[in-house]
Amino acid sequence: MGTETVRTQTADEAAGLRREQRGWYFYDWACSVYSTSVLTVFLGPYLTSVADRAADADGYVHPLGVPVRAGSFFAYSVSLSVIVAVVLMPLVGAAADRTGRKKPLLAAAAYTGAAATTGMFFLDGDRYLLGGVLLVVANAAQSVGMMLYNSYLPQIAPPEQRDAISSRGWAFGYAAGSLVLVANLVLYSAHDSFGLSETAAVRVCLASAGLWWGAFTLVPLRRLRDRHARVERATAPGLRQLAATVRDMRRHPLTLAFLLAYLVYNDGIQTVISQASIYGSEELGLGQSTLITAVLLVQVLAVAGALAMGRLARTYGAKRTILGSLVAWTVTLGAGYFLPAGAPVWFFVLASGIGLVLGGSQALSRSLFSHLVPPGKEAEYFSAYEMSDRGMSWLGPLLFGVTYQLTGSYRSAIISLVAFFVIGFVLLARVPVRRAIGEAGNPVPERI
């Protein structure tokens, strides 16, 4: 009787975990449309055009009296969003670990971001400041939401399954991005048939991402469950909490070393994602339909790439697979510098290269970091991890914006990002991940 009860409990627990895993995938399905349609495709060129309309004769806008080249306003807004996120994420992460109530915090972050994104429908005329504010709110909210979402991974997947579970989550996100981008491409390309102007079509695409985000967030909120909190402790204000988290990480220097490597190379990845559409439109002279098609190609190939790199990690380990992807990023970005203007075919070739390594490099980084987090501190540690994720990087967009402001060339701006991949490769190669996992107090998988 006792044995049968244990077997029933074990089967029930396994079924419960599978249900949570399927619900967990759907948050990527919900919010990745924001990253794809808003951050990667539409908002950069559109907000830049709005800023151009508001610019003075020298091409500058003046938010709060500060002169900013209109072409740099979007990049600076992305950088500002991470300053807000840096204050919020450690505070929210520590509160989530302290109380064990991640779901209400995830709901608050998701619906704040979804509301700000939906509000982008009202971004027209010369309202560049409205666009900047909505971008900062949406990006910061997405960063907090993704931090909470990522922190569930160690709780819903055993160590040997995390690479595969993380890769499937990314694949779900890219599949959603592909589906919505097809609808965006149809609406944008045939906006006259729908009785819409070009700018109205863009605003509808922006707002629809917010509605999608809010609607599908209901699935993970129904399926994920909160765990018992660890021993309660006080939560300090945001920047003090970040300092406390970093001090705690100093007791796990190898975890901190991996995080530093990730922050560097992911800065490069996220900046390429957020600024590629501006590079294509402003430097290469490509139209919006071409850019949408290229990003759609990235999304489709990223689904296959994420799953394929998840399989490669089973053979070669996550660390080696990530290092290989960083080499591919460096080569691809270098090739991007030499792309001829007005040649969409070569831009599609570049997009294909990005797509094949994009999802896998991010998915495996997330699963590898999950092994390095001390038990009970998932949200707190993932708050530091998330600071460089999903377009929240600040140094990359800042370097991109400053390089363009100083040189007036987007080619110089794009090639400046190679440094992130080279430095990130060197830093990651020096991290002994098996020892790092053991020192964090976690079981070491057979292949890592």
Coordinates of C-alpha atoms in Angstrom, one line a residue:
M1 CA 0.0 0.0 0.0
G2 CA 2.8 2.4 0.9
T3 CA 4.8 1.5 -2.2
E4 CA 1.7 2.1 -4.4
T5 CA 1.1 5.5 -2.7
V6 CA 4.7 6.5 -3.4
R7 CA 4.4 5.5 -7.0
T8 CA 1.2 7.4 -7.4
Q9 CA 2.8 10.5 -5.8
T10 CA 5.8 10.2 -8.1
A11 CA 3.6 9.9 -11.2
D12 CA 1.5 12.8 -10.1
E13 CA 4.6 14.9 -9.5
A14 CA 5.9 14.1 -13.0
A15 CA 2.6 14.9 -14.6
G16 CA 2.5 18.2 -12.7
L17 CA 6.0 19.1 -13.8
R18 CA 5.1 18.4 -17.4
R19 CA 2.0 20.6 -17.1
E20 CA 4.1 23.4 -15.7
Q21 CA 6.8 23.0 -18.4
R22 CA 4.1 23.3 -21.1
G23 CA 2.7 26.4 -19.4
W24 CA 6.2 27.8 -19.0
Y25 CA 6.9 27.6 -22.7
F26 CA 3.8 29.8 -23.3
Y27 CA 5.3 32.8 -21.6
D28 CA 8.0 32.8 -24.3
W29 CA 5.2 32.4 -26.8
A30 CA 3.5 35.5 -25.3
C31 CA 6.3 38.0 -24.9
S32 CA 8.6 37.1 -27.7
V33 CA 6.2 38.8 -30.2
Y34 CA 7.2 42.1 -28.4
S35 CA 10.9 41.4 -28.9
T36 CA 10.4 40.5 -32.6
S37 CA 7.7 42.8 -33.9
V38 CA 8.3 45.8 -31.7
L39 CA 11.9 45.9 -30.7
T40 CA 13.5 44.2 -33.7
V41 CA 11.4 45.3 -36.6
F42 CA 9.0 48.2 -36.3
L43 CA 9.9 50.5 -33.4
G44 CA 13.5 51.3 -34.2
P45 CA 12.9 52.7 -37.7
Y46 CA 9.4 54.1 -36.8
L47 CA 10.5 55.9 -33.6
T48 CA 13.5 57.2 -35.5
S49 CA 11.2 58.7 -38.2
V50 CA 9.0 60.3 -35.5
A51 CA 12.2 61.8 -34.0
D52 CA 13.3 63.0 -37.4
R53 CA 10.0 64.9 -37.8
A54 CA 10.5 66.5 -34.4
A55 CA 14.2 67.3 -35.1
D56 CA 15.7 70.8 -35.7
A57 CA 17.5 71.9 -38.8
D58 CA 20.7 70.2 -37.6
G59 CA 18.9 66.8 -37.1
Y60 CA 18.8 67.0 -33.3
V61 CA 15.9 66.5 -30.9
H62 CA 16.1 68.0 -27.4
P63 CA 14.5 65.8 -24.7
L64 CA 14.7 67.6 -21.4
G65 CA 16.9 70.2 -23.1
V66 CA 19.6 67.6 -24.0
P67 CA 20.7 67.7 -27.7
V68 CA 20.4 64.2 -29.2
R69 CA 20.9 63.2 -32.8
A70 CA 17.5 61.9 -34.0
G71 CA 19.2 58.7 -35.3
S72 CA 20.5 57.9 -31.9
F73 CA 17.3 58.5 -29.9
F74 CA 16.1 54.9 -30.1
A75 CA 19.4 53.4 -29.0
Y76 CA 19.6 55.8 -26.1
S77 CA 16.1 55.0 -25.0
V78 CA 17.0 51.3 -24.9
S79 CA 20.0 52.2 -22.7
L80 CA 17.8 54.2 -20.4
S81 CA 15.4 51.3 -20.0
V82 CA 18.1 49.1 -18.5
I83 CA 18.8 51.8 -15.9
V84 CA 15.2 51.5 -14.8
A85 CA 15.5 47.7 -14.9
V86 CA 18.7 47.6 -12.8
V87 CA 16.8 49.3 -10.0
L88 CA 13.7 47.1 -10.3
M89 CA 15.0 43.6 -11.0
P90 CA 17.1 42.9 -7.9
L91 CA 14.3 44.3 -5.7
V92 CA 11.6 42.2 -7.4
G93 CA 13.9 39.1 -7.6
A94 CA 14.7 39.2 -3.9
A95 CA 11.0 39.7 -3.0
A96 CA 10.1 36.7 -5.2
D97 CA 12.6 34.5 -3.5
R98 CA 11.7 35.8 0.0
T99 CA 7.9 35.4 -0.4
G100 CA 7.8 32.5 -2.9
R101 CA 5.1 34.4 -4.7
K102 CA 6.5 34.8 -8.2
K103 CA 3.2 34.5 -10.1
P104 CA 1.6 37.8 -8.9
L105 CA 4.9 39.6 -9.7
L106 CA 5.1 38.0 -13.1
A107 CA 1.5 39.1 -13.8
A108 CA 2.3 42.7 -12.8
A109 CA 5.4 42.9 -15.0
A110 CA 3.7 41.2 -18.0
Y111 CA 0.6 43.4 -18.0
T112 CA 2.6 46.6 -17.4
G113 CA 4.7 45.8 -20.4
A114 CA 1.6 44.7 -22.5
A115 CA -0.2 47.9 -21.6
A116 CA 2.8 50.1 -22.6
T117 CA 3.2 48.2 -25.9
T118 CA -0.5 48.5 -26.7
G119 CA -0.3 52.2 -26.0
M120 CA 2.2 52.6 -28.8
F121 CA -0.8 52.7 -31.1
F122 CA -1.0 56.4 -30.1
L123 CA 2.6 57.1 -31.2
D124 CA 2.2 59.3 -34.3
G125 CA 3.1 62.8 -35.5
D126 CA 6.2 64.1 -33.7
R127 CA 5.5 62.4 -30.3
Y128 CA 9.0 61.0 -30.0
L129 CA 9.0 61.6 -26.2
L130 CA 5.9 59.4 -25.8
G131 CA 7.6 56.7 -27.8
G132 CA 10.7 56.9 -25.7
V133 CA 8.7 56.7 -22.4
L134 CA 6.6 53.7 -23.7
L135 CA 9.8 52.0 -24.8
V136 CA 11.4 52.4 -21.5
V137 CA 8.4 51.1 -19.6
A138 CA 7.8 48.2 -21.9
N139 CA 11.5 47.2 -21.9
A140 CA 11.9 47.4 -18.2
A141 CA 8.7 45.5 -17.6
Q142 CA 9.8 42.8 -20.0
S143 CA 13.1 42.5 -18.3
V144 CA 11.5 42.0 -14.9
G145 CA 9.0 39.5 -16.4
M146 CA 11.7 37.5 -18.1
M147 CA 13.8 37.4 -14.9
L148 CA 10.9 35.8 -13.0
Y149 CA 10.1 33.5 -15.9
N150 CA 13.7 32.3 -16.2
S151 CA 13.9 31.7 -12.5
Y152 CA 11.3 29.0 -12.8
L153 CA 13.6 26.8 -14.9
P154 CA 15.6 25.2 -12.0
Q155 CA 12.2 24.4 -10.3
I156 CA 10.4 22.8 -13.2
A157 CA 13.3 20.9 -14.9
P158 CA 15.8 18.4 -13.5
P159 CA 19.4 19.2 -14.4
E160 CA 19.7 16.7 -17.2
Q161 CA 16.6 18.2 -19.0
R162 CA 17.4 21.9 -18.7
D163 CA 19.2 22.3 -22.0
A164 CA 16.3 20.7 -23.9
I165 CA 13.5 22.5 -21.9
S166 CA 15.2 25.9 -22.3
S167 CA 15.7 25.3 -26.0
R168 CA 12.1 24.4 -26.4
G169 CA 11.1 27.6 -24.7
W170 CA 13.1 29.6 -27.1
A171 CA 11.7 27.7 -30.0
F172 CA 8.2 28.4 -28.8
G173 CA 9.1 32.1 -28.7
Y174 CA 10.5 32.2 -32.2
A175 CA 7.6 30.2 -33.6
A176 CA 5.2 32.8 -32.2
G177 CA 7.4 35.6 -33.6
S178 CA 7.3 34.0 -37.0
L179 CA 3.5 33.6 -37.0
V180 CA 2.8 37.2 -36.0
L181 CA 5.4 38.5 -38.4
V182 CA 3.6 36.8 -41.3
A183 CA 0.4 38.7 -40.2
N184 CA 2.4 41.9 -39.8
L185 CA 3.9 41.5 -43.3
V186 CA 0.5 41.0 -44.8
L187 CA -1.0 44.0 -43.0
Y188 CA 2.0 46.3 -43.7
S189 CA 2.4 45.3 -47.4
A190 CA -1.3 45.6 -48.2
H191 CA -2.2 48.4 -45.8
D192 CA -4.1 50.3 -48.6
S193 CA -6.4 47.3 -49.0
F194 CA -7.2 47.5 -45.3
G195 CA -7.9 51.2 -45.5
L196 CA -4.9 52.1 -43.5
S197 CA -2.0 54.5 -44.1
E198 CA 1.5 53.1 -43.8
T199 CA 2.0 54.7 -40.3
A200 CA -1.3 53.5 -39.1
A201 CA -0.4 49.9 -40.2
V202 CA 2.8 50.2 -38.2
R203 CA 0.9 51.4 -35.1
V204 CA -1.5 48.5 -35.4
C205 CA 1.4 46.1 -35.6
L206 CA 2.9 47.6 -32.5
A207 CA -0.3 47.6 -30.5
S208 CA -1.2 44.0 -31.5
A209 CA 2.1 42.8 -29.9
G210 CA 0.9 44.2 -26.6
L211 CA -2.5 42.5 -27.0
W212 CA -0.9 39.2 -27.8
W213 CA 1.5 39.5 -24.9
G214 CA -1.4 40.1 -22.5
A215 CA -3.7 37.4 -23.8
F216 CA -1.2 34.4 -23.9
T217 CA 0.3 35.4 -20.5
L218 CA -2.9 33.8 -19.0
V219 CA -1.6 30.3 -19.9
P220 CA 1.6 30.3 -17.7
L221 CA -0.3 32.2 -14.9
R222 CA -2.8 29.3 -14.8
R223 CA -0.2 26.5 -15.0
L224 CA 2.9 27.6 -13.1
R225 CA 2.8 27.3 -9.3
D226 CA 4.6 29.1 -6.5
R227 CA 6.9 27.2 -4.2
H228 CA 7.5 27.6 -0.5
A229 CA 9.8 30.5 0.2
R230 CA 13.1 30.1 1.9
V231 CA 13.8 31.7 5.2
E232 CA 12.6 35.3 5.1
R233 CA 15.0 38.2 5.1
A234 CA 14.7 41.9 4.5
T235 CA 14.6 43.3 1.0
A236 CA 16.7 46.4 0.5
P237 CA 15.9 49.2 -2.0
G238 CA 16.8 48.3 -5.7
L239 CA 20.4 49.4 -6.1
R240 CA 21.3 48.3 -2.5
Q241 CA 19.6 45.0 -3.2
L242 CA 21.7 44.6 -6.4
A243 CA 24.8 45.3 -4.3
A244 CA 23.7 42.7 -1.8
T245 CA 23.2 40.2 -4.6
V246 CA 26.6 40.9 -6.0
R247 CA 28.2 40.5 -2.6
D248 CA 26.5 37.1 -2.2
M249 CA 27.8 36.2 -5.7
R250 CA 31.3 36.9 -4.5
R251 CA 31.0 33.7 -2.4
H252 CA 30.5 32.0 -5.7
P253 CA 33.2 33.6 -7.9
L254 CA 32.9 31.1 -10.7
T255 CA 29.2 31.8 -11.1
L256 CA 30.1 35.5 -11.1
A257 CA 32.8 34.8 -13.8
F258 CA 30.2 33.1 -16.1
L259 CA 27.7 35.9 -15.5
L260 CA 30.4 38.5 -16.5
A261 CA 31.1 36.5 -19.7
Y262 CA 27.4 36.3 -20.5
L263 CA 26.8 40.0 -19.9
V264 CA 29.5 40.8 -22.4
Y265 CA 28.6 38.6 -25.3
N266 CA 24.9 38.9 -24.8
D267 CA 25.3 42.7 -24.9
G268 CA 26.5 42.1 -28.4
I269 CA 23.7 39.7 -29.4
Q270 CA 21.0 42.0 -28.0
T271 CA 22.4 45.1 -29.7
V272 CA 22.5 43.4 -33.0
I273 CA 18.9 42.3 -32.6
S274 CA 17.6 45.8 -31.6
Q275 CA 19.7 47.8 -34.1
A276 CA 19.7 45.6 -37.1
S277 CA 16.5 47.1 -38.6
I278 CA 18.0 50.6 -38.3
Y279 CA 21.2 49.4 -40.0
G280 CA 19.1 47.8 -42.8
S281 CA 16.9 50.8 -43.3
E282 CA 19.3 53.7 -42.8
E283 CA 22.6 52.3 -44.1
L284 CA 21.6 49.7 -46.6
G285 CA 18.5 51.6 -47.9
L286 CA 16.2 48.6 -47.5
G287 CA 12.4 48.9 -47.3
Q288 CA 10.2 47.9 -44.4
S289 CA 8.9 44.9 -46.2
T290 CA 12.4 43.6 -46.8
L291 CA 13.3 44.1 -43.2
I292 CA 10.2 42.2 -42.0
T293 CA 10.9 39.3 -44.4
A294 CA 14.5 39.2 -43.1
V295 CA 13.4 39.1 -39.5
L296 CA 10.8 36.4 -40.4
L297 CA 13.6 34.4 -41.9
V298 CA 15.6 34.8 -38.7
Q299 CA 12.6 33.6 -36.6
V300 CA 12.0 30.5 -38.7
L301 CA 15.6 29.5 -38.7
A302 CA 16.0 30.3 -35.0
V303 CA 13.4 27.6 -34.2
A304 CA 15.5 25.0 -36.0
G305 CA 18.7 26.5 -34.7
A306 CA 17.6 26.4 -31.0
L307 CA 16.5 22.8 -31.2
A308 CA 19.6 21.7 -33.2
M309 CA 22.0 23.4 -30.8
G310 CA 20.2 21.8 -27.9
R311 CA 21.0 18.5 -29.5
L312 CA 24.6 19.5 -30.1
A313 CA 24.9 20.3 -26.4
R314 CA 24.1 16.7 -25.6
T315 CA 27.2 15.6 -27.5
Y316 CA 29.6 18.4 -27.0
G317 CA 28.3 20.1 -23.8
A318 CA 26.6 23.5 -23.5
K319 CA 29.8 25.5 -22.9
R320 CA 31.6 24.3 -26.1
T321 CA 28.4 24.8 -28.1
I322 CA 28.0 28.4 -26.9
L323 CA 31.7 29.1 -27.7
G324 CA 31.2 27.8 -31.2
S325 CA 28.2 30.1 -31.6
L326 CA 30.2 33.1 -30.6
V327 CA 32.7 32.4 -33.3
A328 CA 29.8 32.2 -35.8
W329 CA 28.5 35.6 -34.4
T330 CA 31.8 37.2 -35.0
V331 CA 32.1 36.0 -38.5
T332 CA 28.5 37.0 -39.3
L333 CA 28.9 40.5 -37.9
G334 CA 32.2 41.0 -39.7
A335 CA 30.5 40.1 -43.0
G336 CA 27.6 42.5 -42.2
Y337 CA 30.0 45.4 -42.4
F338 CA 30.7 44.7 -46.1
L339 CA 27.1 44.3 -47.2
P340 CA 26.3 46.3 -50.3
A341 CA 23.5 48.9 -50.0
G342 CA 20.3 48.1 -51.8
A343 CA 21.0 44.4 -52.1
P344 CA 18.3 42.5 -50.1
V345 CA 19.6 39.0 -51.1
W346 CA 22.8 39.5 -49.2
F347 CA 20.9 40.9 -46.2
F348 CA 18.8 37.7 -46.3
V349 CA 22.0 35.6 -46.3
L350 CA 23.2 37.5 -43.2
A351 CA 19.8 37.0 -41.5
S352 CA 20.1 33.3 -42.1
G353 CA 23.4 33.2 -40.4
I354 CA 22.1 35.1 -37.4
G355 CA 19.0 32.9 -37.2
L356 CA 20.9 29.6 -37.0
V357 CA 22.9 30.7 -33.9
L358 CA 20.6 33.1 -32.3
G359 CA 18.1 30.9 -30.4
G360 CA 20.7 28.3 -29.4
S361 CA 23.3 30.6 -27.9
Q362 CA 20.6 32.2 -25.7
A363 CA 18.8 29.0 -24.7
L364 CA 22.0 27.2 -23.7
S365 CA 23.3 30.3 -21.8
R366 CA 20.1 30.3 -19.8
S367 CA 20.2 26.6 -19.0
L368 CA 23.9 26.6 -18.2
F369 CA 23.5 29.5 -15.8
S370 CA 20.6 27.7 -14.0
H371 CA 23.1 25.1 -12.9
L372 CA 25.3 27.8 -11.3
V373 CA 22.6 29.3 -9.1
P374 CA 22.6 28.3 -5.4
P375 CA 19.3 26.6 -4.5
G376 CA 16.6 29.0 -3.2
K377 CA 18.1 32.1 -4.9
E378 CA 16.8 31.6 -8.4
A379 CA 15.0 34.9 -8.9
E380 CA 17.6 36.9 -7.2
Y381 CA 20.4 35.5 -9.3
F382 CA 18.4 35.6 -12.5
S383 CA 17.7 39.3 -11.8
A384 CA 21.4 39.9 -12.4
Y385 CA 21.4 37.5 -15.4
E386 CA 18.4 39.2 -17.0
M387 CA 20.1 42.7 -17.0
S388 CA 21.7 41.8 -20.3
D389 CA 18.9 39.8 -21.9
R390 CA 16.2 40.4 -24.6
G391 CA 17.3 43.8 -25.7
M392 CA 17.9 45.2 -22.2
S393 CA 21.7 45.6 -22.7
W394 CA 22.8 49.2 -22.1
L395 CA 26.5 49.2 -23.1
G396 CA 26.0 47.8 -26.6
P397 CA 23.2 50.3 -27.6
L398 CA 25.2 53.1 -26.0
L399 CA 28.3 52.2 -27.9
F400 CA 26.3 51.8 -31.1
G401 CA 24.6 55.2 -30.6
V402 CA 27.8 57.0 -29.6
T403 CA 29.8 55.5 -32.6
Y404 CA 27.1 56.7 -35.0
Q405 CA 26.9 60.1 -33.3
L406 CA 30.7 60.5 -33.7
T407 CA 31.1 59.0 -37.2
G408 CA 27.7 59.4 -38.8
S409 CA 28.2 55.9 -40.2
Y410 CA 26.1 52.9 -39.2
R411 CA 28.7 50.6 -40.7
S412 CA 31.2 51.8 -38.1
A413 CA 28.5 51.4 -35.4
I414 CA 27.8 47.8 -36.4
I415 CA 31.5 46.7 -36.6
S416 CA 32.2 48.2 -33.2
L417 CA 30.0 45.3 -31.7
V418 CA 32.6 42.6 -32.7
A419 CA 34.5 43.5 -29.5
F420 CA 31.6 42.0 -27.3
F421 CA 31.8 38.6 -29.0
V422 CA 35.6 38.4 -28.8
I423 CA 35.9 39.5 -25.2
G424 CA 32.9 37.3 -24.2
F425 CA 34.5 34.2 -25.9
V426 CA 37.7 34.7 -24.0
L427 CA 35.9 35.2 -20.6
L428 CA 33.7 32.2 -21.1
A429 CA 36.5 29.9 -22.2
R430 CA 38.2 30.6 -18.9
V431 CA 35.3 29.4 -16.7
P432 CA 35.6 25.8 -15.3
V433 CA 31.8 25.2 -15.4
R434 CA 31.9 21.7 -13.8
R435 CA 33.7 23.1 -10.7
A436 CA 31.4 26.1 -10.7
I437 CA 28.3 23.9 -10.6
G438 CA 29.7 21.9 -7.7
E439 CA 30.7 25.0 -5.7
A440 CA 27.1 26.4 -6.2
G441 CA 25.8 23.3 -4.4
N442 CA 24.1 21.6 -7.4
P443 CA 24.6 18.2 -8.9
V444 CA 26.9 18.1 -11.9
P445 CA 25.3 16.7 -15.1
E446 CA 27.3 14.0 -17.0
R447 CA 27.6 16.3 -20.0
I448 CA 28.0 20.1 -19.5

